[in-house]
Short mmCIF file of C-alpha atoms and ligand atoms in Angstrom, two decimals:
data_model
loop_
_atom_site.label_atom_id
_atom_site.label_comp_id
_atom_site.label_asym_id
_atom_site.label_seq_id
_atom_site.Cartn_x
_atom_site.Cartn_y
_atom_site.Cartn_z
CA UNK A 249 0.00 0.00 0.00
CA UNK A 250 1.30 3.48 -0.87
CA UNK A 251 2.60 5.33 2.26
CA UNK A 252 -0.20 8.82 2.40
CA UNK A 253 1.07 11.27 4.83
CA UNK A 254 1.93 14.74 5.75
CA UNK A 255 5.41 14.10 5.48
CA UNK A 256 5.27 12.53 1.59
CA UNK A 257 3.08 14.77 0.65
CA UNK A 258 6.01 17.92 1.81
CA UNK A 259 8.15 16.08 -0.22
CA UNK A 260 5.60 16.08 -3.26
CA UNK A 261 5.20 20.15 -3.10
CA UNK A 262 9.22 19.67 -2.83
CA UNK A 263 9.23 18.08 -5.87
CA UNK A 264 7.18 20.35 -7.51
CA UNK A 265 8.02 23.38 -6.83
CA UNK A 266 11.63 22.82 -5.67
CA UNK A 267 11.44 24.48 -2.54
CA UNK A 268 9.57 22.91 0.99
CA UNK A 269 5.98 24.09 1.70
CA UNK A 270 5.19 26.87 4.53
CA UNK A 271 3.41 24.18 6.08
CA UNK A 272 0.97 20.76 5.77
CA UNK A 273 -2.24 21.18 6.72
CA UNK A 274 -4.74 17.62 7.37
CA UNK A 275 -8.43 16.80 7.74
CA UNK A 276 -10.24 13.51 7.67
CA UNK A 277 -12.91 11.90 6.09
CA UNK A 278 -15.79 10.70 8.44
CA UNK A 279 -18.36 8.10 8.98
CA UNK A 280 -21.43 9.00 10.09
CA UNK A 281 -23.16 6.39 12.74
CA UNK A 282 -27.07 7.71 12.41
CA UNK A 283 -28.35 10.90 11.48
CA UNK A 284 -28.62 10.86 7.40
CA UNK A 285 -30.41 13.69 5.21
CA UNK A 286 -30.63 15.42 8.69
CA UNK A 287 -28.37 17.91 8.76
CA UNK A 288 -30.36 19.97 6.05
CA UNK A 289 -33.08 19.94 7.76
CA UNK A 290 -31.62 21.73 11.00
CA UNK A 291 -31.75 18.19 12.64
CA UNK A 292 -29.42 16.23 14.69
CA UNK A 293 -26.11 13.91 13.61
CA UNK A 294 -23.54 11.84 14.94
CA UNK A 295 -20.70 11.22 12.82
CA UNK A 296 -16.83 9.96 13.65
CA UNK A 297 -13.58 11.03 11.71
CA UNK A 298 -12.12 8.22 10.07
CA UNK A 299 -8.30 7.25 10.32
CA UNK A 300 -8.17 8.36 6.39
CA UNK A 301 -7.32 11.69 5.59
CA UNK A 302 -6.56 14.39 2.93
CA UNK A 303 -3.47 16.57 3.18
CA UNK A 304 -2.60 19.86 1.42
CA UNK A 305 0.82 21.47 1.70
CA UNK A 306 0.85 24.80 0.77
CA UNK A 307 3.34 28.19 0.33
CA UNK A 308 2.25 31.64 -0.01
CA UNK A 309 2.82 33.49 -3.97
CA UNK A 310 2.69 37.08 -4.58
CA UNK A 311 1.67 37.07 -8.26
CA UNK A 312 -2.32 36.39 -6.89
CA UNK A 313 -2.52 32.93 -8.57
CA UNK A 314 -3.75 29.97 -7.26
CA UNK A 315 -1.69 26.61 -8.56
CA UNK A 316 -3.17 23.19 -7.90
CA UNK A 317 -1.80 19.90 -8.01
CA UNK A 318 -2.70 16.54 -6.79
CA UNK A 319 -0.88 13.14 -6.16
CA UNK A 320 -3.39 10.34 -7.51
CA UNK A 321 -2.39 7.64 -7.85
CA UNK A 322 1.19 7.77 -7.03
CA UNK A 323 1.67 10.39 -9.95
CA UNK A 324 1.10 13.97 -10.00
CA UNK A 325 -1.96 15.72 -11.45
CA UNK A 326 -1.80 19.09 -12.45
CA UNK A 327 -4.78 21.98 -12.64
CA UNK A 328 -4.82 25.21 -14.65
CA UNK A 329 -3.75 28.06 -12.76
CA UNK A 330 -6.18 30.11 -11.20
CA UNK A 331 -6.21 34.06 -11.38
CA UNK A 332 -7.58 34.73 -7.81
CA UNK A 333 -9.05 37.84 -9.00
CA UNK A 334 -10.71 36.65 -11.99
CA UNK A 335 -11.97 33.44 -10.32
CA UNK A 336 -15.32 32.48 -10.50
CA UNK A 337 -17.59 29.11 -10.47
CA UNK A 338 -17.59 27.03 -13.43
CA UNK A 339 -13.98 25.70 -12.55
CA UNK A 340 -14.38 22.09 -14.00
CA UNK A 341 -13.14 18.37 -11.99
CA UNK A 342 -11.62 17.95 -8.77
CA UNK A 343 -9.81 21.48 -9.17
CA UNK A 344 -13.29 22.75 -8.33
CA UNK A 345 -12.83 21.62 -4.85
CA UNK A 346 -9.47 23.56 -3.42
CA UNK A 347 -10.90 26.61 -5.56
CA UNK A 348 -14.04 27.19 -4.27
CA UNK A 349 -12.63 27.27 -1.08
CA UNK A 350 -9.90 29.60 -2.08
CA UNK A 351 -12.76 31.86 -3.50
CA UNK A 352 -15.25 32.16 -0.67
CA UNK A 353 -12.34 32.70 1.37
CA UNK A 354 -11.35 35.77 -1.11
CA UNK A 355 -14.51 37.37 -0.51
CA UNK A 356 -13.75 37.08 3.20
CA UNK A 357 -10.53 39.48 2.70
CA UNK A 358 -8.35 36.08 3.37
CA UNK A 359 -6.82 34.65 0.34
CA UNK A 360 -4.12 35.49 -1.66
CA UNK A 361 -2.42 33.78 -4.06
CA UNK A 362 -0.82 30.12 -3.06
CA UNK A 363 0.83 27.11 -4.34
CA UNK A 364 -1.33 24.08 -2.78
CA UNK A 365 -0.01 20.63 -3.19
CA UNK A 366 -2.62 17.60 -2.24
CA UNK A 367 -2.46 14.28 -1.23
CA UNK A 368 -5.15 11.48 0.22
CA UNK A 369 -6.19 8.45 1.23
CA UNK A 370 -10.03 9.38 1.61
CA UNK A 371 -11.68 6.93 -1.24
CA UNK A 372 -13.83 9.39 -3.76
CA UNK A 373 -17.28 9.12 -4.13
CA UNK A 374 -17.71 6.57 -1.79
CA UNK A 375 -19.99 8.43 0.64
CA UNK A 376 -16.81 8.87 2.97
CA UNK A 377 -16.48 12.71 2.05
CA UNK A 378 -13.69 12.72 0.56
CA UNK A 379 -14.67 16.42 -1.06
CA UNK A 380 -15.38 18.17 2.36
CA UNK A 381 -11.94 16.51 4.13
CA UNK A 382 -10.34 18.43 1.00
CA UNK A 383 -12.44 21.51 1.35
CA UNK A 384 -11.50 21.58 4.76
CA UNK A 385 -7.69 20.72 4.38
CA UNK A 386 -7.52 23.61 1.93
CA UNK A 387 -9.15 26.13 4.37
CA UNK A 388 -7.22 25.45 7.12
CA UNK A 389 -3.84 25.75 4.54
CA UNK A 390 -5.35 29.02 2.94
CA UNK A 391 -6.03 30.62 7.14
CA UNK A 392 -2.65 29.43 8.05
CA UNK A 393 -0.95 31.09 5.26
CA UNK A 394 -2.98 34.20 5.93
CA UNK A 395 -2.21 34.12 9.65
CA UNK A 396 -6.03 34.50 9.90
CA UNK A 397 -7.55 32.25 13.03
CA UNK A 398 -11.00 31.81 12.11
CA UNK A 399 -13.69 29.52 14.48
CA UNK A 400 -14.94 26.22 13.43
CA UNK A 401 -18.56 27.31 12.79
CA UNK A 402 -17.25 29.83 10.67
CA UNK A 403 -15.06 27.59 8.66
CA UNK A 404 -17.82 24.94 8.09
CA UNK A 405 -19.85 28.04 6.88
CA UNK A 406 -17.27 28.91 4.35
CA UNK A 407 -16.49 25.34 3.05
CA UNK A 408 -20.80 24.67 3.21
CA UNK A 409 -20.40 28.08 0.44
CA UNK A 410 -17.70 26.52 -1.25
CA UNK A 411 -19.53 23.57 -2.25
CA UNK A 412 -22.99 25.03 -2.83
CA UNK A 413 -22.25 27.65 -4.52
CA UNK A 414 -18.55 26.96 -6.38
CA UNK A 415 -19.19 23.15 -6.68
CA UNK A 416 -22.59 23.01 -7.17
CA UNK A 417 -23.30 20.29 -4.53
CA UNK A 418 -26.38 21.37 -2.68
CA UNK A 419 -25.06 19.46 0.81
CA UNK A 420 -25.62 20.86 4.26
CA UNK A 421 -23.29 21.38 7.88
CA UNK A 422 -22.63 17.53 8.63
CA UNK A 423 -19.28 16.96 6.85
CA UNK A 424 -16.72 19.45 7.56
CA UNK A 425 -18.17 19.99 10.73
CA UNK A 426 -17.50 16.11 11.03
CA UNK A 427 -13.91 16.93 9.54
CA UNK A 428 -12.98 20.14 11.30
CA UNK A 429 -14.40 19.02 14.87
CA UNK A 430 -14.45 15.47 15.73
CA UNK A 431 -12.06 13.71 18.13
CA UNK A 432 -10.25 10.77 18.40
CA UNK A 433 -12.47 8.18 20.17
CA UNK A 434 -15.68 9.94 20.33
CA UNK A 435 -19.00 10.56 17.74
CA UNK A 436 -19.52 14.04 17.53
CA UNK A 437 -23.24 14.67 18.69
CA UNK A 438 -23.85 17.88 16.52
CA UNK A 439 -27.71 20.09 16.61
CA UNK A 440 -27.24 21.63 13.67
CA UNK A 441 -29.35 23.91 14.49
CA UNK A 442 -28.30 25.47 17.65
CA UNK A 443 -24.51 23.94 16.53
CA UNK A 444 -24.42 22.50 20.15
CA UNK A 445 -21.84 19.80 20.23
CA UNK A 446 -21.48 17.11 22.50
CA UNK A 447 -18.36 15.07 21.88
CA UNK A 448 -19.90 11.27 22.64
CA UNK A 449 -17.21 8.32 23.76
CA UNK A 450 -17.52 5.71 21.04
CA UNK A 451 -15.37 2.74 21.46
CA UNK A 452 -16.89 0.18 19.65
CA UNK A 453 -13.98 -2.60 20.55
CA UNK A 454 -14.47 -2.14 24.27
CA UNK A 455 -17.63 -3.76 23.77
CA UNK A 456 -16.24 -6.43 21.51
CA UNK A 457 -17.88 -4.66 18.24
CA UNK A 458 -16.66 -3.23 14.88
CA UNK A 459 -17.44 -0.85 13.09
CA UNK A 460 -17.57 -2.53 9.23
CA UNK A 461 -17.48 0.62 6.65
CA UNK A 462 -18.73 -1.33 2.78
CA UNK A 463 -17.64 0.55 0.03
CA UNK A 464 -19.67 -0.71 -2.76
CA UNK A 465 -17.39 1.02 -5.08
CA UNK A 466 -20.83 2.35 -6.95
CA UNK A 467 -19.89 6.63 -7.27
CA UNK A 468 -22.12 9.06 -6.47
CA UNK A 469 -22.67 12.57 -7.52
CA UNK A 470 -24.46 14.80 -5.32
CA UNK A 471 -24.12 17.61 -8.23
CA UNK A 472 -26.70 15.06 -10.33
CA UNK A 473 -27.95 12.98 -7.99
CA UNK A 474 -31.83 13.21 -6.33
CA UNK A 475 -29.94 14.98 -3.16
CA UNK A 476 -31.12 18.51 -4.71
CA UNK A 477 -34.29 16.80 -5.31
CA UNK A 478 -35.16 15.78 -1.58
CA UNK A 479 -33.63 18.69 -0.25
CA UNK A 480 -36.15 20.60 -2.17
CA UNK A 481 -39.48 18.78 -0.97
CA UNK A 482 -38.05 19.15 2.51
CA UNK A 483 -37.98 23.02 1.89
CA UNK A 484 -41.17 23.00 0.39
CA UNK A 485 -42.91 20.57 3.83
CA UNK A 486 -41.45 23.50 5.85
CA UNK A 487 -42.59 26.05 3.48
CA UNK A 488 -46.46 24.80 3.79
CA UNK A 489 -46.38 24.16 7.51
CA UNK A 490 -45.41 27.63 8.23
CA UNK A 491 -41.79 26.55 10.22
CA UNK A 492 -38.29 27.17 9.54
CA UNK A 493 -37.10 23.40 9.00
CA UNK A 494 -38.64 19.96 9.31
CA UNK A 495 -37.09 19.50 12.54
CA UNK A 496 -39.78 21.74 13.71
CA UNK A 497 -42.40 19.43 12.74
CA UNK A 498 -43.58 16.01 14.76
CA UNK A 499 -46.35 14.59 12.15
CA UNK A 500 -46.31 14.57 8.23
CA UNK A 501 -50.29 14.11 8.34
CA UNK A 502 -51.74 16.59 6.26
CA UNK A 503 -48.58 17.15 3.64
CA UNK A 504 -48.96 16.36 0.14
CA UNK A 505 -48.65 12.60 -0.41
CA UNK A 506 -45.56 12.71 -2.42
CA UNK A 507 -43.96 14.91 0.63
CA UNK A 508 -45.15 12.99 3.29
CA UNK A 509 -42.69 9.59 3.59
CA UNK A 510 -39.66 12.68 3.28
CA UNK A 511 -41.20 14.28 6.23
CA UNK A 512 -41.56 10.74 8.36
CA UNK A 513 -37.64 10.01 7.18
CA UNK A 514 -36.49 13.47 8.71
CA UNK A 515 -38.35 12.81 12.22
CA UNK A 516 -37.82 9.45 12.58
CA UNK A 517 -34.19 9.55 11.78
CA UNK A 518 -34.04 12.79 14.41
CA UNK A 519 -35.57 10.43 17.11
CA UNK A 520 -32.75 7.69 16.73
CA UNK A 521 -29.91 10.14 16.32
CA UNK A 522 -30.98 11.41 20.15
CA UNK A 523 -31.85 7.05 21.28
CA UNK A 524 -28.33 6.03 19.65
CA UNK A 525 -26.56 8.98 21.90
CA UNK A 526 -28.61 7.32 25.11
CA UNK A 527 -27.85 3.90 24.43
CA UNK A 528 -24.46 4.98 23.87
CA UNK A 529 -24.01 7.37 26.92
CA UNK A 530 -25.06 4.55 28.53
CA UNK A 531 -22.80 1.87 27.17
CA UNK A 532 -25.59 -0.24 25.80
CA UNK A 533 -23.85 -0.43 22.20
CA UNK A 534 -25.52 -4.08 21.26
CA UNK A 535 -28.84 -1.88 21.08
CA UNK A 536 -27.98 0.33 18.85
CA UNK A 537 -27.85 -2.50 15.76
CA UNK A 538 -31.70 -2.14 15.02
CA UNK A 539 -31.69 1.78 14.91
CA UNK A 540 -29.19 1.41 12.32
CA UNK A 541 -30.90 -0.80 10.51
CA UNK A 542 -34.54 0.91 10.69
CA UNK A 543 -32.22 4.57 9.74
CA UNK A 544 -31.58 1.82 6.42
CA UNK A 545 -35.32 0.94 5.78
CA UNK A 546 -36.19 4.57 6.16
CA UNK A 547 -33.91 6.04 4.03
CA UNK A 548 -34.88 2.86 1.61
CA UNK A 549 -38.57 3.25 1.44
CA UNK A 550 -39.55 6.59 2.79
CA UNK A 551 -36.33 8.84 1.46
CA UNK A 552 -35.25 6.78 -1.16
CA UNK A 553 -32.31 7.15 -1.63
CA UNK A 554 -30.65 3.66 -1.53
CA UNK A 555 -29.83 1.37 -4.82
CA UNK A 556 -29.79 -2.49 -4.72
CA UNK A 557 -25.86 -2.64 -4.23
CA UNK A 558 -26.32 -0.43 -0.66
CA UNK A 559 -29.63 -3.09 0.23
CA UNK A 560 -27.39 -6.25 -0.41
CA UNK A 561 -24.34 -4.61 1.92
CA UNK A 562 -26.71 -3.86 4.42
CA UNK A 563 -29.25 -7.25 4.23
CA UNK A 564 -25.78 -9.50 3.67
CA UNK A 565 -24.20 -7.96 6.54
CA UNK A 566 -27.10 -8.48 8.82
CA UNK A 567 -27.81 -12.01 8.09
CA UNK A 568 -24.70 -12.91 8.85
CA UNK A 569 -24.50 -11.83 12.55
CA UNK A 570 -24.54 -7.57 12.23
CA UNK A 571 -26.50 -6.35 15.02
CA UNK A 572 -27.92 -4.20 12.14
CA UNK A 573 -26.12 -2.18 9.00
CA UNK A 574 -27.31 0.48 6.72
CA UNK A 575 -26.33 3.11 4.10
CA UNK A 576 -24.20 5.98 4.80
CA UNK A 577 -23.92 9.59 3.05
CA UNK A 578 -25.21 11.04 0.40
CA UNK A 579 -26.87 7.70 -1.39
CA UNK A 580 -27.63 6.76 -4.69
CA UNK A 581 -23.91 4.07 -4.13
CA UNK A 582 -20.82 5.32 -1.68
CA UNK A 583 -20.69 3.21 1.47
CA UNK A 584 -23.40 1.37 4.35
CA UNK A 585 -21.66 0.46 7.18
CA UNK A 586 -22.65 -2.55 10.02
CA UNK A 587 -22.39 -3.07 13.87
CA UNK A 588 -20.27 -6.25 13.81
CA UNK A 589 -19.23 -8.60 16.73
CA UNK A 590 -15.66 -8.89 16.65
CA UNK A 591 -16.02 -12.49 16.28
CA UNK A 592 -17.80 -12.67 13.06
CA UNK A 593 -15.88 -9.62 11.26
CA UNK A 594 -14.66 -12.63 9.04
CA UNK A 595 -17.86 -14.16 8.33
CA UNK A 596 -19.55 -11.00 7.35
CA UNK A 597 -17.30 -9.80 5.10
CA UNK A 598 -17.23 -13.18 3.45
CA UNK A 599 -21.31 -12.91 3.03
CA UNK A 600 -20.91 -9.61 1.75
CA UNK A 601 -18.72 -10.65 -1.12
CA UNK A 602 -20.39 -13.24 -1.43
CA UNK A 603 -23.81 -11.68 -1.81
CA UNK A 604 -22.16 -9.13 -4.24
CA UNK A 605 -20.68 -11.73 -6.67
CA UNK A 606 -23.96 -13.60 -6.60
CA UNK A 607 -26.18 -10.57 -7.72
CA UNK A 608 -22.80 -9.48 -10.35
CA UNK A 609 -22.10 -6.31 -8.62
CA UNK A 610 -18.27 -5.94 -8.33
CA UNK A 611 -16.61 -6.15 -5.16
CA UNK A 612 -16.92 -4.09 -2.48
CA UNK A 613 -14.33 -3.08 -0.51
CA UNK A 614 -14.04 -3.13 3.31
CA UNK A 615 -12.43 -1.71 6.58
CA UNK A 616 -12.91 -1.64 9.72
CA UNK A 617 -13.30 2.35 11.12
CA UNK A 618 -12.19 3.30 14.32
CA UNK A 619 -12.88 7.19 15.50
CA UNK A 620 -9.80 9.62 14.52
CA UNK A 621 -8.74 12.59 15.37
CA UNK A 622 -10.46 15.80 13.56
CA UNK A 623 -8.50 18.67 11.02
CA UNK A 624 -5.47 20.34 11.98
CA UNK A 625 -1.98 21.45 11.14
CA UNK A 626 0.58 18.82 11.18
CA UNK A 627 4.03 20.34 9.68
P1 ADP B 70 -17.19 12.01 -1.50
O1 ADP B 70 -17.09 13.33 -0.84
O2 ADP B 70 -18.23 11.12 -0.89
O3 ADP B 70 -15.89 11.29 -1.58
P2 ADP B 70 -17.80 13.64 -3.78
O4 ADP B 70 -18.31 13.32 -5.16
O5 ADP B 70 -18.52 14.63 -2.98
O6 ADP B 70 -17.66 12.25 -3.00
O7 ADP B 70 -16.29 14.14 -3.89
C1 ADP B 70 -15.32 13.38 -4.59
C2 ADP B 70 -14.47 14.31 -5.43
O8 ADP B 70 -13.63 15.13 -4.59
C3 ADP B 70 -13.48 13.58 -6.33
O9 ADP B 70 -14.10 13.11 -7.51
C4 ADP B 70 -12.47 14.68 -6.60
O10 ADP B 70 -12.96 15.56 -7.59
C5 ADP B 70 -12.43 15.42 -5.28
N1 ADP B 70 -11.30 14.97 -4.44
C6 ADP B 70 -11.33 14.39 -3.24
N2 ADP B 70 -10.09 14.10 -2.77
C7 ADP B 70 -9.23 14.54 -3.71
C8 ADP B 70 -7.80 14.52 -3.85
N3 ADP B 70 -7.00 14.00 -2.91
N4 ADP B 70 -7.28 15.04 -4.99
C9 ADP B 70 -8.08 15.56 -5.95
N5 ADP B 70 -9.41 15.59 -5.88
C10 ADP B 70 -9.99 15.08 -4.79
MG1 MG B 71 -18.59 14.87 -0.90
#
């Protein structure tokens, strides 16, 4: 396996540009545990940063551009360079990413020009948020060179414009909140809302669990996906119930009929966000399988947003001994994840491939995840 790390990816700017970076800069990917299609709707989560990350080393330049390149792969990738004060949305491919940070963060007074050089291990697409660990990397590189402290809420605010508006990706708070705040060890109970956090122990091996992430290997797009879609009848449930979000709402009796199974996803998944923190609180982890797997029905039937290859994960994983799995992230493919006993890791990840090469879906790939430590500077 390649070696990913702050240290190679120093020596990749080195290589580039002949000179060492100003500094490396680091922020994770993240699984969330329950809480999916929540965050949108001013709702509650509970995600965990996973031990795979995305670095960015970076070095100030006084000519205003923005240059962009990327390991993948073992080789590197290079981007157009950007004129910082000409930049605008429309930037095609991954370069989108780094620049629409570097732009929001322009219109904050912040940016100037920079060389960035990036580097991961975060798989792409896979529902692990890859995008918002580099959104996040890249802000934290971009404040550092500006000598500009900034808090978290406001950098998850920037990085939320960044994709929305840059990207094009109509996604909510949860992921580089995940990124920038979570802790080694702990789920990160976050009300979006009020942005009340609550870091949560979570120590899944204490208890003799795992944590199984399944990457069906199936790519998303939340640019062209039905995210925009759902996030848009959610608006409109609020809209005609006269609140600000559907967390203000406890019944969808009375919505239109097409609104009304988005509207029981939203509250039901809000009610076992706040049971999985209780049962964890209270070290009853074993309990926690079946609200994983009802979050997995729900988001299934009522937000559909699941495909067959996320359904056999989840239904292969349970039937072989998961206390209960489901679908993580955006939807539409990326990664479910299951509450394993330790014991039967083995035997569950042998059903899953199993149950994948049986329906002709390729294989998946798995790992176990165990909570990391959140963004930061690490050079
Ligand atoms: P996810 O966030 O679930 O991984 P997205 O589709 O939101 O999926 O984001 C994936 C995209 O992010 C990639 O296709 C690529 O454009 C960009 N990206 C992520 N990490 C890197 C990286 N290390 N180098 C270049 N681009 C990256
Ligand atoms: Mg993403």
């Amino acid at each position: 396996m390649k070696s990913t790390g702050s240290n190679s990816t120093a020596e990749a700017f080195a290589g580039l540009h002949g000179v060492a970076p100003a500094g490396v800069w680091s922020a994770p990917g993240r699984v969330n545990l329950i809480g999916e299609h929540t965050d949108y709707n001013d709702g509650f989560v509970l995600p965990f940063a996973i031990p795979q990350r995305t670095w960015v080393a970076a070095a100030p330049r006084s000519d205003g551009l923005i240059t962009l390149a990327s390991v993948v792969d073992g080789s590197v990738v290079t981007a157009q360079p950007l004129d910082l004060a000409s930049l605008a949305p429309g930037v095609e491919g991954w370069a989108a990413y780094p620049a629409g940070v570097a732009w929001v963060l322009r219109q904050q007074g912040i940016t100037g020009g920079a060389d960035l050089v990036i580097d991961g291990d975060v798989p792409h697409g896979s529902g692990l948020s890859s995008s918002h660990s580099l959104e996040v990397a890249t802000a934290l590189g971009l404040l550092g060179l500006a000598g500009v402290e900034a808090s978290a809420a406001d950098i998850a605010k920037w990085v939320q414009q960044a994709e929305n508006d840059f990207v094009g990706a109509p996604t909510g708070l949860l992921d580089q909140t995940a990124s920038l705040c979570c802790t080694a060890a702990h789920a990160l109970f976050l009300d979006v809302r009020s942005g009340q956090q609550e870091q949560v122990p979570f120590d899944a091996a204490r208890h003799g669990l795992e944590v199984l992430v399944i990457d069906t290997r199936v790519s998303h797009s939340l640019v062209t996906s039905g995210y925009a879609e759902r996030r848009a009848g959610c608006e409109e449930a609020a809209r005609l119930r006269g609140v600000a979000a559907v967390r203000d709402l406890d019944t969808e009796a009375g919505l239109p009929d097409e609104l009304q199974p988005l509207v029981r996803h939203v509250i039901t998944e809000n009610a076992r966000v706040l049971d999985t923190v209780a049962l964890l609180r209270s070290d009853r982890y074993e309990e926690i399988g079946p609200l994983l797997s009802a979050s997995h029905a729900s988001l299934r039937d009522d937000y559909r947003v699941s495909c067959p290859e996320l359904d056999v994960a989840a239904s292969a994983a349970e039937k072989a001994g998961a206390l209960g799995a489901r679908m993580i992230g955006g939807g539409f493919g990326g990664s479910a994840i299951a509450l394993v006993p330790a014991p039967l890791r083995a035997d569950v990840e042998q059903a899953v491939l199993e149950a994948f090469a049986a329906q002709g879906f390729g294989a998946p790939r798995m790992f176990t995840a165990i909570p990391a430590a959140g963004a930061g500077r690490d050079l």
